[in-house]
XYZ file of N, CA and C in Angstrom:
786
model
N 49.685 -12.243 14.954
C 48.315 -13.186 14.977
C 47.695 -12.459 15.480
N 45.767 -12.240 15.263
C 44.876 -11.825 16.163
C 44.535 -12.978 17.105
N 44.454 -12.819 18.157
C 44.135 -13.351 19.195
C 42.852 -13.801 18.974
N 42.657 -15.034 19.816
C 41.198 -15.625 19.993
C 39.803 -14.865 20.209
N 40.161 -13.812 21.200
C 39.060 -13.200 21.937
C 39.262 -12.091 20.628
N 40.100 -11.518 20.334
C 40.104 -10.162 18.807
C 39.035 -10.938 17.984
N 39.758 -11.813 17.701
C 38.979 -12.906 16.281
C 37.199 -12.543 16.573
N 36.639 -12.692 17.884
C 35.145 -12.917 18.428
C 34.896 -11.536 18.291
N 35.438 -10.407 18.947
C 35.290 -9.144 18.811
C 35.003 -8.540 17.515
N 36.132 -9.201 16.615
C 35.824 -8.813 14.624
C 34.533 -9.195 14.270
N 34.186 -10.852 14.695
C 33.343 -11.038 14.238
C 32.276 -10.999 14.630
N 31.840 -10.537 15.721
C 30.667 -9.651 16.430
C 30.606 -8.379 16.133
N 31.833 -7.440 15.651
C 31.168 -6.236 15.357
C 30.753 -6.210 14.181
N 31.120 -7.037 12.779
C 30.942 -7.129 11.529
C 29.321 -8.113 11.295
N 28.601 -8.497 12.254
C 27.342 -9.040 12.502
C 26.785 -7.726 12.868
N 27.185 -7.280 13.715
C 26.207 -6.137 13.965
C 26.324 -5.064 13.295
N 27.454 -4.217 12.212
C 27.124 -3.483 11.220
C 26.460 -4.433 10.326
N 26.290 -5.552 10.052
C 24.816 -6.098 8.695
C 23.894 -5.863 9.329
N 23.282 -6.408 11.139
C 22.543 -6.250 11.372
C 21.983 -5.002 11.228
N 22.629 -3.429 11.172
C 22.232 -2.220 11.361
C 21.800 -1.819 9.994
N 22.662 -1.979 9.046
C 22.026 -2.185 8.024
C 21.106 -2.531 7.228
N 21.085 -3.560 7.701
C 19.374 -4.483 7.031
C 18.730 -3.444 8.061
N 18.095 -3.325 8.776
C 17.626 -2.456 9.620
C 17.720 -0.666 8.713
N 18.000 -0.361 8.731
C 18.083 0.700 7.746
C 18.049 0.682 6.258
N 18.274 -0.355 5.803
C 17.730 -0.564 4.308
C 16.202 -0.958 4.465
N 15.459 -1.495 5.448
C 14.289 -1.489 5.994
C 13.431 -0.243 6.458
N 14.111 0.754 6.633
C 13.561 1.490 7.277
C 13.565 2.938 6.053
N 13.901 2.363 5.071
C 14.517 3.582 3.874
C 13.485 2.631 2.961
N 12.923 1.330 3.105
C 12.224 0.786 2.341
C 10.480 1.087 2.316
N 10.376 1.293 4.018
C 9.175 1.332 4.637
C 8.987 2.906 4.400
N 9.785 3.979 4.427
C 9.208 5.039 4.144
C 9.343 5.356 2.653
N 9.529 4.974 1.690
C 9.465 4.660 0.139
C 7.873 4.621 0.175
N 7.397 3.325 0.767
C 6.278 2.340 0.816
C 5.559 4.062 1.132
N 5.507 4.364 2.393
C 4.497 5.228 3.328
C 4.746 6.806 2.234
N 5.439 6.983 1.283
C 5.186 8.076 0.245
C 4.460 7.889 -0.923
N 4.249 6.387 -0.864
C 3.061 6.038 -1.825
C 1.801 5.890 -1.437
N 1.952 5.424 -0.245
C 0.413 5.581 0.361
C -0.194 6.517 0.566
N 0.616 7.650 1.007
C 0.497 9.266 1.335
C -0.225 9.566 0.231
N 0.661 9.499 -1.233
C 0.068 9.753 -2.146
C -1.172 9.192 -2.841
N -1.453 8.210 -2.243
C -2.937 7.058 -2.681
C -3.833 7.817 -2.221
N -3.706 8.348 -0.482
C -4.536 8.073 0.224
C -5.048 9.959 0.062
N -4.155 10.915 -0.795
C -4.684 12.465 -1.084
C -5.598 12.187 -2.586
N -5.629 10.988 -3.063
C -6.079 10.975 -4.423
C -7.775 11.681 -3.973
N -7.808 12.708 -4.848
C -9.347 12.889 -4.929
C -10.071 12.956 -6.235
N -9.488 12.640 -7.313
C -9.671 12.186 -8.632
C -9.111 10.808 -9.505
N -10.132 10.373 -9.712
C -9.537 8.822 -10.581
C -8.118 8.625 -11.335
N -7.999 10.457 -11.918
C -7.011 10.415 -13.193
C -5.836 10.685 -12.087
N -5.562 10.843 -10.919
C -4.219 11.263 -10.206
C -3.492 9.630 -9.753
N -4.581 8.625 -10.473
C -3.729 7.099 -10.199
C -2.339 7.374 -10.924
N -2.339 8.296 -11.641
C -0.827 8.340 -13.210
C 0.100 8.783 -11.828
N -0.075 9.850 -11.028
C 0.587 10.367 -10.034
C 0.967 9.394 -9.145
N 0.375 8.778 -8.858
C 1.081 7.288 -7.840
C 1.912 6.591 -8.520
N 1.554 6.288 -9.484
C 2.303 5.339 -10.753
C 3.946 6.285 -10.252
N 3.797 7.240 -10.922
C 4.974 8.431 -10.935
C 5.984 8.010 -9.682
N 5.009 8.379 -8.600
C 5.756 8.112 -7.002
C 6.603 7.210 -7.003
N 5.692 5.820 -6.852
C 6.248 4.831 -7.102
C 7.169 4.245 -7.874
N 7.700 4.757 -9.180
C 8.465 4.836 -10.236
C 9.762 5.761 -9.660
N 9.707 6.706 -9.064
C 10.414 7.789 -8.228
C 10.894 6.638 -6.867
N 10.109 6.291 -6.186
C 10.678 5.846 -4.868
C 11.544 4.395 -5.083
N 11.288 3.609 -6.534
C 11.958 2.553 -6.794
C 13.433 3.140 -6.979
N 13.312 4.251 -7.903
C 14.509 4.998 -8.311
C 15.444 5.135 -7.168
N 14.454 5.803 -6.400
C 15.164 6.392 -5.056
C 15.829 5.340 -3.834
N 15.502 3.553 -4.138
C 15.921 2.594 -3.192
C 17.022 1.729 -3.999
N 17.557 2.320 -5.281
C 18.598 1.549 -6.060
C 18.279 0.716 -7.115
N 16.819 0.646 -7.291
C 16.326 -0.715 -7.780
C 16.518 -0.250 -9.774
N 17.161 -1.365 -9.930
C 17.286 -0.782 -11.741
C 16.402 -1.546 -12.760
N 15.968 -0.639 -13.355
C 14.474 -0.697 -14.081
C 14.471 0.147 -15.084
N 13.655 -0.329 -16.102
C 13.382 0.603 -17.711
C 11.968 0.901 -17.559
N 11.440 -0.149 -17.002
C 10.234 0.405 -17.352
C 9.207 -0.297 -15.724
N 8.385 0.356 -15.363
C 7.091 -0.489 -14.354
C 5.885 -0.139 -14.513
N 5.063 -1.114 -15.013
C 3.909 -1.367 -15.426
C 2.466 -1.839 -14.737
N 1.538 -1.405 -14.418
C 0.500 -1.736 -13.885
C -0.576 -2.060 -14.701
N -0.867 -3.329 -14.760
C -1.870 -4.249 -15.968
C -3.370 -4.534 -15.665
N -4.291 -4.251 -15.820
C -5.575 -4.454 -15.341
C -5.689 -6.161 -15.417
N -6.102 -6.402 -13.984
C -6.027 -7.769 -14.137
C -7.458 -8.339 -14.221
N -8.167 -8.149 -15.288
C -9.292 -8.724 -16.165
C -9.722 -10.168 -16.637
N -8.740 -10.385 -17.363
C -8.274 -11.635 -17.867
C -9.162 -11.307 -19.055
N -9.118 -10.186 -19.868
C -9.568 -9.947 -21.566
C -9.069 -10.496 -22.202
N -9.249 -10.059 -23.481
C -8.144 -10.864 -24.555
C -7.324 -9.221 -24.500
N -7.543 -8.376 -24.709
C -7.107 -7.300 -24.952
C -6.232 -7.222 -23.317
N -5.112 -6.279 -23.535
C -4.092 -5.799 -22.328
C -3.983 -4.291 -22.099
N -4.386 -4.174 -20.898
C -4.523 -2.645 -20.603
C -3.780 -2.307 -19.250
N -2.683 -1.694 -19.602
C -2.074 -1.162 -18.741
C -1.426 0.135 -18.198
N -0.919 0.741 -17.156
C -0.067 1.989 -16.825
C 1.094 1.525 -16.907
N 1.928 2.442 -17.855
C 3.195 2.097 -17.547
C 4.443 3.916 -17.641
N 5.372 3.768 -16.659
C 6.258 4.836 -16.296
C 7.668 3.825 -16.709
N 8.009 4.394 -17.488
C 9.389 4.574 -18.690
C 10.472 5.250 -18.702
N 11.860 4.629 -18.389
C 12.760 5.501 -19.289
C 12.371 6.029 -20.565
N 12.443 7.614 -20.687
C 12.427 8.674 -21.836
C 11.237 9.051 -21.977
N 10.401 8.781 -20.403
C 8.880 8.792 -21.329
C 8.834 9.917 -19.945
N 8.518 11.133 -19.884
C 8.468 12.009 -18.522
C 6.930 11.760 -17.532
N 6.040 11.315 -18.021
C 4.810 10.933 -17.554
C 4.095 9.401 -17.774
N 3.696 8.948 -16.796
C 2.825 7.445 -17.023
C 2.173 7.638 -18.083
N 1.844 6.419 -19.153
C 1.345 6.625 -19.881
C 0.415 5.270 -19.877
N -1.262 5.253 -20.092
C -2.128 4.165 -20.206
C -2.084 3.537 -21.690
N -1.693 1.980 -21.806
C -1.756 1.625 -22.877
C -3.278 0.489 -23.039
N -3.448 0.224 -24.202
C -4.893 -0.571 -24.381
C -4.344 -1.014 -25.619
N -3.763 -2.291 -25.976
C -3.492 -2.858 -26.745
C -4.224 -4.251 -27.426
N -4.947 -4.091 -28.522
C -4.963 -6.086 -29.033
C -3.994 -7.270 -28.402
N -4.954 -8.236 -27.887
C -4.022 -9.219 -27.470
C -2.827 -9.570 -28.785
N -2.001 -10.674 -28.572
C -1.353 -10.796 -29.909
C -0.332 -11.979 -29.242
N -0.440 -12.819 -29.996
C 0.596 -14.156 -29.999
C 2.045 -14.141 -29.465
N 2.513 -14.007 -28.398
C 3.244 -13.271 -28.114
C 3.572 -13.838 -26.294
N 4.962 -14.190 -26.359
C 4.918 -14.981 -24.625
C 4.640 -13.880 -23.752
N 5.249 -12.783 -24.166
C 5.025 -11.453 -23.252
C 3.337 -11.668 -22.475
N 2.225 -11.191 -23.272
C 0.775 -11.316 -22.577
C 0.291 -12.927 -22.717
N 1.152 -14.017 -22.996
C 0.530 -15.098 -23.319
C 0.899 -15.443 -21.514
N 1.771 -15.549 -21.016
C 2.483 -16.422 -19.877
C 2.209 -15.692 -19.057
N 1.251 -14.340 -19.118
C 0.734 -13.361 -17.944
C -1.009 -14.460 -17.981
N -1.684 -14.353 -19.283
C -2.856 -15.071 -19.073
C -2.786 -16.879 -18.462
N -1.457 -17.339 -18.739
C -1.466 -18.411 -18.510
C -1.284 -18.407 -16.679
N -0.759 -17.632 -16.335
C -0.021 -17.595 -14.587
C -1.933 -16.930 -14.088
N -2.024 -16.094 -14.624
C -3.786 -15.679 -14.044
C -4.317 -17.134 -13.889
N -4.571 -17.908 -15.568
C -5.726 -18.933 -15.400
C -5.177 -20.026 -14.186
N -3.892 -19.973 -14.393
C -3.185 -21.461 -13.352
C -3.501 -20.793 -11.711
N -3.626 -19.402 -11.448
C -3.256 -18.680 -10.101
C -2.256 -18.675 -9.123
N -1.260 -18.644 -10.513
C -0.045 -18.382 -9.996
C 0.112 -16.735 -10.113
N 0.983 -16.491 -8.426
C 0.885 -15.304 -8.186
C 2.402 -14.611 -8.362
N 3.087 -15.089 -8.686
C 4.773 -14.190 -9.158
C 5.422 -15.395 -10.364
N 5.373 -14.549 -11.125
C 6.621 -15.866 -12.217
C 7.455 -14.435 -12.315
N 8.470 -15.127 -12.645
C 10.142 -14.336 -13.542
C 10.619 -14.673 -14.798
N 10.268 -14.043 -15.583
C 10.888 -14.454 -17.203
C 11.487 -13.495 -17.737
N 11.872 -14.278 -19.644
C 13.181 -13.466 -19.907
C 12.608 -13.488 -21.273
N 12.329 -12.345 -22.329
C 11.563 -12.276 -23.363
C 13.248 -12.169 -24.416
N 13.581 -13.172 -25.218
C 14.662 -13.266 -26.455
C 14.406 -12.039 -26.773
N 15.506 -11.773 -27.769
C 15.470 -10.766 -28.602
C 14.108 -10.680 -29.566
N 13.713 -11.718 -30.268
C 13.156 -11.277 -31.183
C 11.305 -11.746 -30.609
N 11.219 -11.708 -29.444
C 10.203 -12.158 -28.704
C 10.072 -10.736 -27.986
N 11.055 -10.080 -27.861
C 10.690 -8.503 -26.909
C 10.607 -7.586 -28.495
N 11.333 -7.854 -29.221
C 11.218 -7.075 -30.670
C 9.458 -6.874 -31.110
N 9.188 -8.153 -30.783
C 7.509 -8.021 -31.730
C 6.563 -7.387 -30.854
N 6.569 -7.649 -29.004
C 5.944 -7.278 -28.225
C 6.112 -5.857 -28.207
N 7.110 -5.364 -28.185
C 7.451 -4.075 -28.117
C 6.683 -3.242 -29.417
N 7.235 -4.293 -30.343
C 6.679 -2.667 -31.669
C 5.348 -2.997 -31.426
N 4.636 -3.982 -30.835
C 2.741 -3.966 -31.126
C 2.669 -2.690 -30.246
N 3.153 -2.806 -29.038
C 2.613 -1.752 -28.302
C 3.092 -0.233 -28.609
N 4.088 0.102 -29.330
C 4.754 0.866 -29.846
C 3.620 1.564 -31.049
N 3.100 0.883 -31.974
C 2.024 0.561 -32.834
C 0.967 1.627 -32.065
N 0.330 0.884 -31.084
C -1.054 0.823 -30.699
C -0.542 2.662 -29.584
N 0.110 3.199 -29.019
C 0.156 3.780 -28.010
C 0.672 4.700 -28.018
N 0.970 6.146 -27.428
C 1.657 7.133 -27.999
C 3.024 6.967 -27.957
N 3.669 5.652 -27.380
C 5.112 5.391 -27.162
C 5.681 5.664 -28.535
N 5.075 5.543 -29.323
C 5.648 6.133 -30.828
C 6.505 6.996 -30.890
N 5.680 7.931 -29.640
C 6.178 9.280 -30.000
C 7.651 9.213 -29.432
N 7.995 8.791 -28.289
C 9.566 8.338 -27.714
C 10.457 8.673 -29.207
N 11.690 9.116 -28.413
C 12.710 9.417 -29.242
C 13.392 8.504 -30.441
N 13.543 8.611 -31.352
C 13.977 7.686 -31.682
C 15.422 6.314 -31.552
N 15.869 6.775 -30.859
C 17.448 6.015 -30.228
C 16.650 5.268 -28.973
N 15.519 5.886 -28.466
C 14.823 5.309 -27.175
C 14.389 4.036 -27.624
N 13.594 4.233 -28.721
C 12.843 3.188 -29.655
C 13.716 2.356 -29.866
N 14.657 2.527 -30.851
C 15.576 1.498 -31.449
C 16.441 0.708 -29.950
N 16.578 1.326 -29.456
C 16.895 0.813 -27.962
C 16.205 -0.175 -27.465
N 14.972 -0.320 -27.224
C 14.398 -1.043 -26.283
C 14.002 -2.501 -27.864
N 13.844 -1.864 -28.632
C 13.556 -3.155 -29.904
C 14.475 -3.771 -30.204
N 16.114 -3.216 -30.250
C 17.159 -4.252 -30.635
C 18.245 -4.409 -28.933
N 17.787 -4.970 -28.402
C 17.861 -4.899 -27.049
C 18.514 -6.946 -27.068
N 19.223 -6.894 -26.120
C 19.179 -8.443 -26.136
C 18.027 -9.165 -25.808
N 17.344 -8.634 -25.169
C 15.943 -9.349 -24.546
C 15.174 -8.456 -23.347
N 14.180 -8.863 -22.493
C 14.031 -8.051 -21.353
C 13.500 -9.107 -20.043
N 14.099 -8.754 -19.134
C 13.862 -9.290 -17.808
C 13.007 -8.952 -17.262
N 11.591 -9.675 -16.972
C 10.857 -8.883 -15.815
C 10.388 -9.943 -14.925
N 9.949 -9.359 -13.941
C 9.355 -9.874 -12.771
C 7.604 -9.497 -12.482
N 6.663 -10.412 -12.552
C 5.590 -10.276 -12.629
C 4.677 -10.120 -11.363
N 4.090 -9.975 -10.853
C 3.113 -9.896 -9.335
C 1.833 -9.947 -9.848
N 0.916 -10.978 -9.289
C -0.826 -10.860 -10.255
C -0.903 -10.668 -8.782
N -2.156 -10.225 -8.584
C -2.581 -9.409 -7.510
C -4.190 -9.654 -7.357
N -5.415 -9.509 -6.702
C -6.266 -9.595 -7.069
C -7.330 -8.999 -8.800
N -6.721 -7.343 -8.143
C -7.368 -6.437 -9.252
C -6.293 -5.761 -10.504
N -5.098 -6.252 -10.017
C -4.215 -5.287 -10.350
C -2.970 -6.482 -11.030
N -2.051 -6.653 -12.263
C -0.667 -7.184 -11.934
C 0.384 -5.956 -11.834
N 1.524 -6.146 -11.498
C 2.495 -5.429 -11.538
C 3.889 -6.066 -12.015
N 4.582 -5.776 -13.660
C 5.695 -6.232 -14.040
C 6.584 -4.883 -14.166
N 7.512 -5.478 -13.778
C 8.872 -4.478 -13.437
C 10.507 -5.310 -14.366
N 10.581 -4.281 -15.281
C 11.339 -4.983 -16.010
C 12.633 -4.290 -16.602
N 13.353 -4.872 -17.207
C 14.989 -4.255 -17.802
C 15.132 -4.937 -18.918
N 16.005 -3.828 -19.921
C 16.184 -4.436 -21.468
C 17.839 -4.741 -21.522
N 18.366 -5.142 -20.258
C 19.659 -6.381 -20.357
C 19.302 -7.340 -20.135
N 17.852 -7.704 -19.764
C 17.830 -9.539 -19.789
C 18.393 -9.548 -18.666
N 18.565 -8.925 -17.364
C 19.478 -9.347 -16.188
C 18.210 -9.828 -15.126
N 17.808 -10.740 -14.810
C 17.012 -11.187 -13.986
C 17.103 -10.544 -12.555
N 15.950 -10.174 -11.451
C 16.161 -9.780 -10.231
C 16.573 -10.551 -10.101
N 16.781 -10.395 -8.401
C 17.315 -11.360 -7.202
C 15.791 -11.219 -6.300
N 16.105 -12.185 -5.432
C 14.868 -12.713 -4.606
C 14.679 -11.457 -3.510
N 15.719 -10.773 -3.289
C 15.646 -9.420 -2.564
C 14.915 -8.206 -3.227
N 15.168 -8.175 -4.292
C 14.944 -7.238 -4.870
C 13.120 -7.499 -5.093
N 12.923 -8.855 -5.558
C 11.753 -9.420 -6.304
C 10.749 -8.887 -4.916
N 11.005 -8.948 -3.427
C 10.580 -9.039 -2.895
C 10.028 -7.738 -2.088
N 10.893 -6.875 -3.014
C 10.727 -5.370 -2.287
C 9.574 -5.121 -3.602
N 9.495 -5.238 -4.989
C 8.750 -5.094 -5.718
C 7.232 -5.492 -5.410
N 7.460 -7.257 -4.837
C 6.148 -7.278 -4.263
C 5.269 -6.600 -3.010
N 6.324 -6.081 -1.949
C 5.553 -5.173 -1.420
C 5.275 -3.480 -2.364
N 5.763 -3.202 -3.065
C 5.224 -2.150 -3.642
C 3.903 -2.456 -4.322
N 3.914 -3.455 -4.928
C 2.942 -4.221 -5.742
C 1.503 -4.270 -4.555
N 1.628 -4.700 -3.597
C 0.385 -5.000 -2.885
C -0.230 -3.256 -2.028
N 0.747 -2.398 -2.121
C 0.706 -1.233 -1.870
C -0.114 -0.615 -3.132
N 0.134 -0.921 -4.153
C -0.592 -0.399 -5.388
C -1.865 -0.702 -5.389
N -1.742 -2.104 -5.131
C -3.513 -2.659 -5.096
C -4.453 -2.396 -3.995
N -3.832 -1.245 -3.149
C -4.783 -0.862 -1.777
C -5.255 0.702 -2.511
N -4.528 1.421 -3.784
C -4.434 2.512 -4.199
C -4.968 2.373 -5.476
N -5.326 0.907 -6.246
C -5.990 0.922 -7.051
C -7.264 0.902 -6.824
N -7.382 -0.105 -5.654
C -9.358 0.240 -4.740
C -9.325 1.635 -4.533
N -8.790 2.478 -4.026
C -9.287 3.940 -4.019
C -9.695 4.495 -5.577
N -8.839 4.241 -6.462
C -9.074 4.768 -7.782
C -10.438 4.310 -8.096
N -10.933 2.723 -7.718
C -11.875 2.210 -8.073
C -12.993 3.187 -7.847
N -12.860 3.158 -6.383
C -13.909 3.660 -5.429
C -14.365 4.953 -6.042
N -12.997 6.082 -6.297
C -13.483 7.356 -7.097
C -14.037 6.981 -8.283
N -13.669 6.557 -9.102
C -14.281 6.306 -10.029
C -15.501 6.088 -10.566
N -16.022 4.942 -9.410
C -17.561 4.630 -9.255
C -17.949 5.760 -8.874
N -17.819 7.191 -7.841
C -18.404 8.045 -7.459
C -18.580 8.947 -8.634
N -17.404 8.890 -9.352
C -17.561 9.953 -10.281
C -18.229 9.550 -11.821
N -18.574 8.460 -11.866
C -19.676 7.909 -12.610
C -20.933 8.451 -11.992
N -21.351 8.074 -10.521
C -22.402 8.360 -10.182
C -22.986 9.762 -10.035
N -21.936 10.279 -9.655
C -22.040 12.237 -9.779
C -22.455 12.485 -11.156
N -21.910 12.107 -12.562
C -21.855 12.230 -13.741
C -23.461 12.152 -14.034
N -23.885 10.893 -13.642
C -25.277 10.409 -14.224
C -26.314 11.467 -13.541
N -25.457 11.760 -12.053
C -26.692 12.820 -11.390
C -26.607 14.007 -12.237
N -25.541 14.840 -12.830
C -25.721 15.805 -13.267
C -26.495 15.617 -14.697
N -26.025 14.556 -15.682
C -26.507 14.378 -16.780
C -28.248 14.298 -16.689
N -28.610 13.707 -15.339
C -29.947 13.575 -15.278
C -30.661 14.876 -15.247
N -30.073 15.297 -14.273
C -30.563 16.949 -13.700
C -30.714 17.477 -14.692
N -29.692 17.728 -15.878
C -29.895 18.403 -16.819
C -31.102 18.170 -18.160
N -31.129 16.926 -18.010
C -32.444 16.056 -18.882
C -33.758 16.644 -18.198
N -33.725 16.870 -16.815
C -35.123 16.840 -16.214
C -35.515 18.798 -16.366
N -34.209 19.634 -16.888
C -34.352 21.115 -17.290
C -34.981 20.749 -18.635
N -34.522 20.106 -19.089
C -35.108 20.304 -20.540
C -36.789 19.748 -20.601
N -36.450 18.370 -19.823
C -38.179 17.999 -19.610
C -39.181 18.789 -19.427
N -38.968 20.064 -17.987
C -39.420 20.847 -17.759
C -39.876 21.859 -18.152
N -38.803 22.697 -19.009
C -39.492 23.682 -20.049
C -40.348 22.757 -21.322
N -39.773 21.871 -21.825
C -41.023 21.137 -22.628
C -42.428 21.126 -22.237
N -42.333 20.798 -21.079
C -44.088 20.649 -20.475
C -44.550 21.920 -20.369
N -43.964 23.111 -20.118
C -44.127 24.272 -19.621
C -44.416 25.123 -21.043
N -44.275 24.239 -22.489
C -44.606 25.170 -23.766
C -46.025 25.398 -23.737
N -46.827 26.193 -24.367
C -47.884 26.469 -24.283
C -48.404 26.644 -25.599
N -47.273 27.332 -26.600
C -47.336 27.961 -27.590
C -46.277 27.074 -28.746
N -46.299 26.719 -30.142
C -45.807 26.311 -30.900
C -44.180 26.889 -30.990
N -44.235 28.296 -31.139
C -43.267 29.361 -31.272
C -42.233 29.171 -29.795
N -42.755 28.322 -28.381
C -41.579 28.549 -27.497
C -40.484 27.542 -27.515
N -40.957 26.430 -29.064
C -39.628 25.436 -28.874
C -38.298 26.307 -29.320
N -38.015 27.229 -29.276
C -36.767 27.781 -29.242
C -36.598 28.480 -28.410
N -37.503 28.339 -27.278
C -36.587 29.036 -26.038
C -35.965 27.582 -25.181
N -37.078 25.926 -25.643
C -36.585 24.874 -25.152
C -35.346 24.660 -26.014
N -35.048 25.177 -27.347
C -33.825 24.363 -27.538
C -32.634 25.228 -26.820
N -33.038 26.679 -26.300
C -31.692 27.666 -25.631
C -31.464 26.731 -24.369
N -32.680 26.064 -23.917
C -32.413 25.245 -22.849
C -31.491 24.157 -22.685
N -31.988 23.627 -23.709
C -31.176 22.444 -24.100
C -29.515 22.670 -24.096
N -29.504 24.034 -24.943
C -28.181 24.261 -25.461
C -27.208 24.676 -24.163
N -27.896 25.159 -23.202
C -27.273 25.871 -21.980
C -26.992 24.465 -21.281
N -27.600 23.734 -20.796
C -27.279 22.272 -20.428
C -26.113 21.414 -20.942
N -25.963 21.642 -22.265
C -24.347 21.133 -22.560
C -24.114 22.149 -22.099
N -23.435 23.468 -22.280
C -22.476 23.985 -21.298
C -22.477 23.552 -19.920
N -23.286 23.547 -19.196
C -23.055 23.148 -17.868
C -22.641 21.683 -17.828
N -22.796 20.922 -18.728
C -21.924 19.581 -18.671
C -20.858 19.433 -19.330
N -20.107 20.686 -19.602
C -18.787 20.870 -19.996
C -18.873 20.282 -21.283
N -20.008 20.340 -22.365
C -19.921 19.895 -23.340
C -20.541 21.102 -24.748
N -19.108 21.971 -24.845
C -20.213 22.882 -25.692
C -19.583 23.151 -27.207
N -20.951 23.161 -27.826
C -21.252 23.069 -28.835
C -20.556 24.170 -29.635
N -20.220 24.684 -30.690
C -20.102 25.993 -31.282
C -21.869 26.127 -31.460
N -22.096 25.356 -32.483
C -23.463 25.221 -32.811
C -24.714 24.475 -32.681
N -25.597 24.323 -32.676
C -26.867 23.111 -32.711
C -28.022 23.727 -33.170
N -28.700 22.895 -33.904
C -29.707 22.848 -34.656
C -31.166 22.194 -34.664
N -32.100 21.945 -34.550
C -33.609 21.087 -34.652
C -33.797 21.344 -35.779
N -34.024 20.848 -36.972
C -34.690 20.527 -38.124
C -35.796 19.260 -37.551
């Protein structure tokens, strides 16, 4: 028989091992979040957001979280559904823009946004999932997935997802085994959604700066054409103006094979 003192020691060691495992898990999670933060801060162009999404999917996999796809939806409450998705069978994340459909998948998100709900978990049953999945296959490059992958996601038992609604973006994590995520898993997903919110803010800033730069380039090109136009003193100089016009298209990265003025 184990003495009382030995039993106490055994329980204490078990408690210490549990605490150590929790601390190690926390360090592992924080390291994964830091990799996402680092990739976010390294963005110099708005289209690099896809790389951040790819890193998030990789880190969630590294943490042993089972999912078939992770999606980030633009939280503008518009009728259409716009989101980026990283999924099994697709090497790179995709941007998907589909029209609204009367299906629980988008409907429950709209209701949550309307009611101010920040998190919910639900399950799409077989027919609900088939209708929604077929809808975004029809309207996106997911139609190019291998036939066996499409068949799997269209005919699975259902789709379990966890949805996190933030100020600018929504995070959806789901699996086609229709197995709900635990509270522990959802807490990890929530932390990743908050880090991605920061990445999305940087994306918006970069996008705004790129738009302003592009507008400045276009205006500069137009001004060169205006200057050449105002410098004309003879009608036959129109050909030189047309040449400048053509050159500006090249400078803006729009290269026509031929341009005619009639």
